[in-house]
Amino acid sequence: MTSLNVWYYRSDDPEGRGRPEVVRSVEELDAVLDHVLAHPQPHPSVLVVRERPEVGDGFPDHQVKIDASAVAAVGAVLCQGPADFAPDRVDGDADGGTWVTWNAAAGAATTDLFIDKATGTLFPSSAHLPLPVWREALRRLLRTGRRPDNVDWQDSEVY
């Protein structure tokens, strides 16, 4: 199992001092996800795998953004990273990429889920997953340190 740094808004840290919460277990991850679902987030939460390489001045080589709605019972995930972050890919691109979840059964969006609230950039409705599937995808990220393989993905031009 890997560990994650998770940046998300907490009312007991209103200044958002830029310190992530370290998540080392499924129970800790579930507590963070429960909080995110119960408290509207001013920006999508960001997760990074602590054991993955860094690039440049200590920046992670990947990023995961999430948004979810407890009322609509859906969530979405964006993953960005190098090819080895998404080993289940079959398109042959060795450069990596940016992907959002894909749900072939998704209909029209019943709520807005954001990739970036500052710019108003939405996840496509086809990225909306039922919350149990969304949660399990994030648990797999914690367990494997890679893009979750229990969901399907579509390329994204935005991050």
mmCIF file with all atom_site columns, C-alpha atoms in Angstrom:
data_model
loop_
_atom_site.group_PDB
_atom_site.id
_atom_site.type_symbol
_atom_site.label_atom_id
_atom_site.label_alt_id
_atom_site.label_comp_id
_atom_site.label_asym_id
_atom_site.label_entity_id
_atom_site.label_seq_id
_atom_site.pdbx_PDB_ins_code
_atom_site.Cartn_x
_atom_site.Cartn_y
_atom_site.Cartn_z
_atom_site.occupancy
_atom_site.B_iso_or_equiv
_atom_site.pdbx_formal_charge
_atom_site.auth_seq_id
_atom_site.auth_comp_id
_atom_site.auth_asym_id
_atom_site.auth_atom_id
_atom_site.pdbx_PDB_model_num
ATOM 1   C CA . MET A 1 1   ? 0.000   0.000  0.000   1.00 0.00 ? 1   MET A CA 1
ATOM 2   C CA . THR A 1 2   ? 1.160   3.524  -0.763  1.00 0.00 ? 2   THR A CA 1
ATOM 3   C CA . SER A 1 3   ? 0.314   6.752  1.033   1.00 0.00 ? 3   SER A CA 1
ATOM 4   C CA . LEU A 1 4   ? -1.312  9.923  -0.264  1.00 0.00 ? 4   LEU A CA 1
ATOM 5   C CA . ASN A 1 5   ? -1.047  13.637 0.310   1.00 0.00 ? 5   ASN A CA 1
ATOM 6   C CA . VAL A 1 6   ? -4.558  15.096 0.096   1.00 0.00 ? 6   VAL A CA 1
ATOM 7   C CA . TRP A 1 7   ? -5.299  18.810 -0.149  1.00 0.00 ? 7   TRP A CA 1
ATOM 8   C CA . TYR A 1 8   ? -8.891  19.656 0.726   1.00 0.00 ? 8   TYR A CA 1
ATOM 9   C CA . TYR A 1 9   ? -10.823 22.316 2.624   1.00 0.00 ? 9   TYR A CA 1
ATOM 10  C CA . ARG A 1 10  ? -11.499 21.815 6.317   1.00 0.00 ? 10  ARG A CA 1
ATOM 11  C CA . SER A 1 11  ? -13.413 24.290 8.452   1.00 0.00 ? 11  SER A CA 1
ATOM 12  C CA . ASP A 1 12  ? -10.884 23.751 11.266  1.00 0.00 ? 12  ASP A CA 1
ATOM 13  C CA . ASP A 1 13  ? -8.158  24.998 8.882   1.00 0.00 ? 13  ASP A CA 1
ATOM 14  C CA . PRO A 1 14  ? -9.929  27.905 7.146   1.00 0.00 ? 14  PRO A CA 1
ATOM 15  C CA . GLU A 1 15  ? -6.674  29.503 6.085   1.00 0.00 ? 15  GLU A CA 1
ATOM 16  C CA . GLY A 1 16  ? -5.811  26.388 4.103   1.00 0.00 ? 16  GLY A CA 1
ATOM 17  C CA . ARG A 1 17  ? -2.193  26.699 5.076   1.00 0.00 ? 17  ARG A CA 1
ATOM 18  C CA . GLY A 1 18  ? -1.146  24.494 2.207   1.00 0.00 ? 18  GLY A CA 1
ATOM 19  C CA . ARG A 1 19  ? -0.378  21.461 4.318   1.00 0.00 ? 19  ARG A CA 1
ATOM 20  C CA . PRO A 1 20  ? -1.832  18.267 2.950   1.00 0.00 ? 20  PRO A CA 1
ATOM 21  C CA . GLU A 1 21  ? -3.312  15.549 5.077   1.00 0.00 ? 21  GLU A CA 1
ATOM 22  C CA . VAL A 1 22  ? -1.275  12.366 4.909   1.00 0.00 ? 22  VAL A CA 1
ATOM 23  C CA . VAL A 1 23  ? -3.440  9.304  4.266   1.00 0.00 ? 23  VAL A CA 1
ATOM 24  C CA . ARG A 1 24  ? -1.910  5.889  4.962   1.00 0.00 ? 24  ARG A CA 1
ATOM 25  C CA . SER A 1 25  ? -4.923  3.584  5.225   1.00 0.00 ? 25  SER A CA 1
ATOM 26  C CA . VAL A 1 26  ? -8.291  2.943  3.628   1.00 0.00 ? 26  VAL A CA 1
ATOM 27  C CA . GLU A 1 27  ? -9.930  4.070  6.870   1.00 0.00 ? 27  GLU A CA 1
ATOM 28  C CA . GLU A 1 28  ? -8.099  7.405  6.756   1.00 0.00 ? 28  GLU A CA 1
ATOM 29  C CA . LEU A 1 29  ? -8.998  7.842  3.083   1.00 0.00 ? 29  LEU A CA 1
ATOM 30  C CA . ASP A 1 30  ? -12.656 7.065  3.785   1.00 0.00 ? 30  ASP A CA 1
ATOM 31  C CA . ALA A 1 31  ? -12.661 9.702  6.537   1.00 0.00 ? 31  ALA A CA 1
ATOM 32  C CA . VAL A 1 32  ? -11.299 12.314 4.113   1.00 0.00 ? 32  VAL A CA 1
ATOM 33  C CA . LEU A 1 33  ? -13.820 11.344 1.431   1.00 0.00 ? 33  LEU A CA 1
ATOM 34  C CA . ASP A 1 34  ? -16.663 11.448 3.979   1.00 0.00 ? 34  ASP A CA 1
ATOM 35  C CA . HIS A 1 35  ? -15.565 14.970 4.935   1.00 0.00 ? 35  HIS A CA 1
ATOM 36  C CA . VAL A 1 36  ? -15.359 16.072 1.294   1.00 0.00 ? 36  VAL A CA 1
ATOM 37  C CA . LEU A 1 37  ? -18.868 14.735 0.671   1.00 0.00 ? 37  LEU A CA 1
ATOM 38  C CA . ALA A 1 38  ? -20.296 16.379 3.791   1.00 0.00 ? 38  ALA A CA 1
ATOM 39  C CA . HIS A 1 39  ? -18.643 19.791 3.298   1.00 0.00 ? 39  HIS A CA 1
ATOM 40  C CA . PRO A 1 40  ? -18.788 21.623 -0.013  1.00 0.00 ? 40  PRO A CA 1
ATOM 41  C CA . GLN A 1 41  ? -15.261 22.250 -1.266  1.00 0.00 ? 41  GLN A CA 1
ATOM 42  C CA . PRO A 1 42  ? -14.273 25.647 -2.700  1.00 0.00 ? 42  PRO A CA 1
ATOM 43  C CA . HIS A 1 43  ? -11.941 23.841 -5.134  1.00 0.00 ? 43  HIS A CA 1
ATOM 44  C CA . PRO A 1 44  ? -11.612 20.226 -6.225  1.00 0.00 ? 44  PRO A CA 1
ATOM 45  C CA . SER A 1 45  ? -9.558  18.175 -3.791  1.00 0.00 ? 45  SER A CA 1
ATOM 46  C CA . VAL A 1 46  ? -6.095  17.135 -5.005  1.00 0.00 ? 46  VAL A CA 1
ATOM 47  C CA . LEU A 1 47  ? -4.361  13.842 -4.228  1.00 0.00 ? 47  LEU A CA 1
ATOM 48  C CA . VAL A 1 48  ? -0.796  12.752 -4.938  1.00 0.00 ? 48  VAL A CA 1
ATOM 49  C CA . VAL A 1 49  ? 0.964   9.473  -4.234  1.00 0.00 ? 49  VAL A CA 1
ATOM 50  C CA . ARG A 1 50  ? 3.803   10.221 -1.827  1.00 0.00 ? 50  ARG A CA 1
ATOM 51  C CA . GLU A 1 51  ? 6.025   7.390  -3.079  1.00 0.00 ? 51  GLU A CA 1
ATOM 52  C CA . ARG A 1 52  ? 6.028   8.515  -6.734  1.00 0.00 ? 52  ARG A CA 1
ATOM 53  C CA . PRO A 1 53  ? 8.887   10.497 -8.260  1.00 0.00 ? 53  PRO A CA 1
ATOM 54  C CA . GLU A 1 54  ? 9.156   14.263 -8.118  1.00 0.00 ? 54  GLU A CA 1
ATOM 55  C CA . VAL A 1 55  ? 10.094  16.522 -11.004 1.00 0.00 ? 55  VAL A CA 1
ATOM 56  C CA . GLY A 1 56  ? 11.529  20.022 -11.138 1.00 0.00 ? 56  GLY A CA 1
ATOM 57  C CA . ASP A 1 57  ? 11.595  21.716 -7.755  1.00 0.00 ? 57  ASP A CA 1
ATOM 58  C CA . GLY A 1 58  ? 9.961   18.900 -5.806  1.00 0.00 ? 58  GLY A CA 1
ATOM 59  C CA . PHE A 1 59  ? 6.652   18.764 -7.662  1.00 0.00 ? 59  PHE A CA 1
ATOM 60  C CA . PRO A 1 60  ? 4.921   15.385 -8.042  1.00 0.00 ? 60  PRO A CA 1
ATOM 61  C CA . ASP A 1 61  ? 5.088   13.746 -11.470 1.00 0.00 ? 61  ASP A CA 1
ATOM 62  C CA . HIS A 1 62  ? 1.315   13.275 -11.375 1.00 0.00 ? 62  HIS A CA 1
ATOM 63  C CA . GLN A 1 63  ? -1.882  14.727 -9.972  1.00 0.00 ? 63  GLN A CA 1
ATOM 64  C CA . VAL A 1 64  ? -5.364  13.467 -9.160  1.00 0.00 ? 64  VAL A CA 1
ATOM 65  C CA . LYS A 1 65  ? -8.327  15.829 -8.818  1.00 0.00 ? 65  LYS A CA 1
ATOM 66  C CA . ILE A 1 66  ? -11.688 14.799 -7.467  1.00 0.00 ? 66  ILE A CA 1
ATOM 67  C CA . ASP A 1 67  ? -15.128 16.301 -7.075  1.00 0.00 ? 67  ASP A CA 1
ATOM 68  C CA . ALA A 1 68  ? -18.320 14.690 -5.837  1.00 0.00 ? 68  ALA A CA 1
ATOM 69  C CA . SER A 1 69  ? -21.891 15.380 -4.781  1.00 0.00 ? 69  SER A CA 1
ATOM 70  C CA . ALA A 1 70  ? -23.527 13.505 -1.927  1.00 0.00 ? 70  ALA A CA 1
ATOM 71  C CA . VAL A 1 71  ? -26.956 14.786 -3.036  1.00 0.00 ? 71  VAL A CA 1
ATOM 72  C CA . ALA A 1 72  ? -26.597 13.509 -6.610  1.00 0.00 ? 72  ALA A CA 1
ATOM 73  C CA . ALA A 1 73  ? -24.615 10.452 -5.395  1.00 0.00 ? 73  ALA A CA 1
ATOM 74  C CA . VAL A 1 74  ? -21.920 10.867 -8.060  1.00 0.00 ? 74  VAL A CA 1
ATOM 75  C CA . GLY A 1 75  ? -18.223 11.678 -8.194  1.00 0.00 ? 75  GLY A CA 1
ATOM 76  C CA . ALA A 1 76  ? -15.562 12.122 -10.865 1.00 0.00 ? 76  ALA A CA 1
ATOM 77  C CA . VAL A 1 77  ? -11.789 11.709 -11.018 1.00 0.00 ? 77  VAL A CA 1
ATOM 78  C CA . LEU A 1 78  ? -9.108  13.346 -13.162 1.00 0.00 ? 78  LEU A CA 1
ATOM 79  C CA . CYS A 1 79  ? -5.666  11.751 -13.372 1.00 0.00 ? 79  CYS A CA 1
ATOM 80  C CA . GLN A 1 80  ? -2.636  13.325 -14.958 1.00 0.00 ? 80  GLN A CA 1
ATOM 81  C CA . GLY A 1 81  ? 0.772   11.725 -15.133 1.00 0.00 ? 81  GLY A CA 1
ATOM 82  C CA . PRO A 1 82  ? 3.447   9.806  -17.010 1.00 0.00 ? 82  PRO A CA 1
ATOM 83  C CA . ALA A 1 83  ? 2.871   6.532  -18.814 1.00 0.00 ? 83  ALA A CA 1
ATOM 84  C CA . ASP A 1 84  ? 3.880   4.391  -15.819 1.00 0.00 ? 84  ASP A CA 1
ATOM 85  C CA . PHE A 1 85  ? 1.127   6.060  -13.760 1.00 0.00 ? 85  PHE A CA 1
ATOM 86  C CA . ALA A 1 86  ? -1.433  4.455  -16.082 1.00 0.00 ? 86  ALA A CA 1
ATOM 87  C CA . PRO A 1 87  ? -0.032  0.987  -16.820 1.00 0.00 ? 87  PRO A CA 1
ATOM 88  C CA . ASP A 1 88  ? -3.433  -0.326 -17.938 1.00 0.00 ? 88  ASP A CA 1
ATOM 89  C CA . ARG A 1 89  ? -3.423  1.934  -21.021 1.00 0.00 ? 89  ARG A CA 1
ATOM 90  C CA . VAL A 1 90  ? -3.555  0.205  -24.371 1.00 0.00 ? 90  VAL A CA 1
ATOM 91  C CA . ASP A 1 91  ? -3.226  3.151  -26.774 1.00 0.00 ? 91  ASP A CA 1
ATOM 92  C CA . GLY A 1 92  ? 0.566   2.899  -26.957 1.00 0.00 ? 92  GLY A CA 1
ATOM 93  C CA . ASP A 1 93  ? 1.299   6.520  -26.009 1.00 0.00 ? 93  ASP A CA 1
ATOM 94  C CA . ALA A 1 94  ? 4.512   6.469  -23.984 1.00 0.00 ? 94  ALA A CA 1
ATOM 95  C CA . ASP A 1 95  ? 4.251   10.127 -22.960 1.00 0.00 ? 95  ASP A CA 1
ATOM 96  C CA . GLY A 1 96  ? 1.525   9.830  -20.360 1.00 0.00 ? 96  GLY A CA 1
ATOM 97  C CA . GLY A 1 97  ? -1.492  12.076 -20.404 1.00 0.00 ? 97  GLY A CA 1
ATOM 98  C CA . THR A 1 98  ? -4.538  13.508 -18.707 1.00 0.00 ? 98  THR A CA 1
ATOM 99  C CA . TRP A 1 99  ? -7.674  11.428 -18.285 1.00 0.00 ? 99  TRP A CA 1
ATOM 100 C CA . VAL A 1 100 ? -11.059 11.680 -16.634 1.00 0.00 ? 100 VAL A CA 1
ATOM 101 C CA . THR A 1 101 ? -13.226 8.791  -15.587 1.00 0.00 ? 101 THR A CA 1
ATOM 102 C CA . TRP A 1 102 ? -15.657 7.435  -18.164 1.00 0.00 ? 102 TRP A CA 1
ATOM 103 C CA . ASN A 1 103 ? -19.040 5.926  -17.408 1.00 0.00 ? 103 ASN A CA 1
ATOM 104 C CA . ALA A 1 104 ? -20.748 4.535  -20.502 1.00 0.00 ? 104 ALA A CA 1
ATOM 105 C CA . ALA A 1 105 ? -24.041 4.396  -18.606 1.00 0.00 ? 105 ALA A CA 1
ATOM 106 C CA . ALA A 1 106 ? -23.946 8.044  -17.509 1.00 0.00 ? 106 ALA A CA 1
ATOM 107 C CA . GLY A 1 107 ? -26.819 10.138 -18.747 1.00 0.00 ? 107 GLY A CA 1
ATOM 108 C CA . ALA A 1 108 ? -27.218 13.873 -18.590 1.00 0.00 ? 108 ALA A CA 1
ATOM 109 C CA . ALA A 1 109 ? -25.502 15.433 -15.594 1.00 0.00 ? 109 ALA A CA 1
ATOM 110 C CA . THR A 1 110 ? -27.738 15.861 -12.556 1.00 0.00 ? 110 THR A CA 1
ATOM 111 C CA . THR A 1 111 ? -25.194 18.132 -10.884 1.00 0.00 ? 111 THR A CA 1
ATOM 112 C CA . ASP A 1 112 ? -22.088 20.093 -11.771 1.00 0.00 ? 112 ASP A CA 1
ATOM 113 C CA . LEU A 1 113 ? -18.779 18.468 -10.858 1.00 0.00 ? 113 LEU A CA 1
ATOM 114 C CA . PHE A 1 114 ? -15.751 20.667 -11.355 1.00 0.00 ? 114 PHE A CA 1
ATOM 115 C CA . ILE A 1 115 ? -12.254 20.051 -12.631 1.00 0.00 ? 115 ILE A CA 1
ATOM 116 C CA . ASP A 1 116 ? -11.503 23.700 -11.810 1.00 0.00 ? 116 ASP A CA 1
ATOM 117 C CA . LYS A 1 117 ? -13.987 25.943 -10.017 1.00 0.00 ? 117 LYS A CA 1
ATOM 118 C CA . ALA A 1 118 ? -11.964 29.126 -10.596 1.00 0.00 ? 118 ALA A CA 1
ATOM 119 C CA . THR A 1 119 ? -12.423 28.782 -14.367 1.00 0.00 ? 119 THR A CA 1
ATOM 120 C CA . GLY A 1 120 ? -15.776 26.995 -14.217 1.00 0.00 ? 120 GLY A CA 1
ATOM 121 C CA . THR A 1 121 ? -14.329 23.933 -15.971 1.00 0.00 ? 121 THR A CA 1
ATOM 122 C CA . LEU A 1 122 ? -16.696 20.994 -15.522 1.00 0.00 ? 122 LEU A CA 1
ATOM 123 C CA . PHE A 1 123 ? -16.114 17.290 -15.665 1.00 0.00 ? 123 PHE A CA 1
ATOM 124 C CA . PRO A 1 124 ? -18.075 15.948 -18.632 1.00 0.00 ? 124 PRO A CA 1
ATOM 125 C CA . SER A 1 125 ? -21.263 14.180 -17.577 1.00 0.00 ? 125 SER A CA 1
ATOM 126 C CA . SER A 1 126 ? -19.732 10.974 -18.985 1.00 0.00 ? 126 SER A CA 1
ATOM 127 C CA . ALA A 1 127 ? -17.147 11.181 -16.161 1.00 0.00 ? 127 ALA A CA 1
ATOM 128 C CA . HIS A 1 128 ? -19.770 10.937 -13.402 1.00 0.00 ? 128 HIS A CA 1
ATOM 129 C CA . LEU A 1 129 ? -19.539 7.669  -11.449 1.00 0.00 ? 129 LEU A CA 1
ATOM 130 C CA . PRO A 1 130 ? -21.815 6.277  -8.743  1.00 0.00 ? 130 PRO A CA 1
ATOM 131 C CA . LEU A 1 131 ? -20.257 7.143  -5.368  1.00 0.00 ? 131 LEU A CA 1
ATOM 132 C CA . PRO A 1 132 ? -19.391 3.540  -4.414  1.00 0.00 ? 132 PRO A CA 1
ATOM 133 C CA . VAL A 1 133 ? -17.434 3.141  -7.681  1.00 0.00 ? 133 VAL A CA 1
ATOM 134 C CA . TRP A 1 134 ? -15.772 6.578  -7.204  1.00 0.00 ? 134 TRP A CA 1
ATOM 135 C CA . ARG A 1 135 ? -14.747 5.651  -3.656  1.00 0.00 ? 135 ARG A CA 1
ATOM 136 C CA . GLU A 1 136 ? -13.360 2.272  -4.720  1.00 0.00 ? 136 GLU A CA 1
ATOM 137 C CA . ALA A 1 137 ? -11.329 3.936  -7.488  1.00 0.00 ? 137 ALA A CA 1
ATOM 138 C CA . LEU A 1 138 ? -9.684  6.195  -4.914  1.00 0.00 ? 138 LEU A CA 1
ATOM 139 C CA . ARG A 1 139 ? -9.039  3.241  -2.634  1.00 0.00 ? 139 ARG A CA 1
ATOM 140 C CA . ARG A 1 140 ? -7.256  1.541  -5.546  1.00 0.00 ? 140 ARG A CA 1
ATOM 141 C CA . LEU A 1 141 ? -5.153  4.654  -6.050  1.00 0.00 ? 141 LEU A CA 1
ATOM 142 C CA . LEU A 1 142 ? -4.090  4.347  -2.412  1.00 0.00 ? 142 LEU A CA 1
ATOM 143 C CA . ARG A 1 143 ? -3.416  0.607  -2.702  1.00 0.00 ? 143 ARG A CA 1
ATOM 144 C CA . THR A 1 144 ? -1.482  0.682  -5.988  1.00 0.00 ? 144 THR A CA 1
ATOM 145 C CA . GLY A 1 145 ? -0.065  4.186  -6.341  1.00 0.00 ? 145 GLY A CA 1
ATOM 146 C CA . ARG A 1 146 ? -1.301  4.229  -9.945  1.00 0.00 ? 146 ARG A CA 1
ATOM 147 C CA . ARG A 1 147 ? -4.299  5.337  -11.943 1.00 0.00 ? 147 ARG A CA 1
ATOM 148 C CA . PRO A 1 148 ? -7.173  3.140  -10.737 1.00 0.00 ? 148 PRO A CA 1
ATOM 149 C CA . ASP A 1 149 ? -7.912  0.177  -12.998 1.00 0.00 ? 149 ASP A CA 1
ATOM 150 C CA . ASN A 1 150 ? -11.429 -0.539 -11.756 1.00 0.00 ? 150 ASN A CA 1
ATOM 151 C CA . VAL A 1 151 ? -12.917 2.266  -13.873 1.00 0.00 ? 151 VAL A CA 1
ATOM 152 C CA . ASP A 1 152 ? -12.718 3.271  -17.516 1.00 0.00 ? 152 ASP A CA 1
ATOM 153 C CA . TRP A 1 153 ? -10.966 6.440  -18.674 1.00 0.00 ? 153 TRP A CA 1
ATOM 154 C CA . GLN A 1 154 ? -11.293 9.003  -21.431 1.00 0.00 ? 154 GLN A CA 1
ATOM 155 C CA . ASP A 1 155 ? -8.647  11.461 -22.580 1.00 0.00 ? 155 ASP A CA 1
ATOM 156 C CA . SER A 1 156 ? -8.995  15.009 -21.327 1.00 0.00 ? 156 SER A CA 1
ATOM 157 C CA . GLU A 1 157 ? -7.617  18.204 -22.832 1.00 0.00 ? 157 GLU A CA 1
ATOM 158 C CA . VAL A 1 158 ? -8.082  20.110 -19.570 1.00 0.00 ? 158 VAL A CA 1
ATOM 159 C CA . TYR A 1 159 ? -6.658  19.699 -16.108 1.00 0.00 ? 159 TYR A CA 1
#
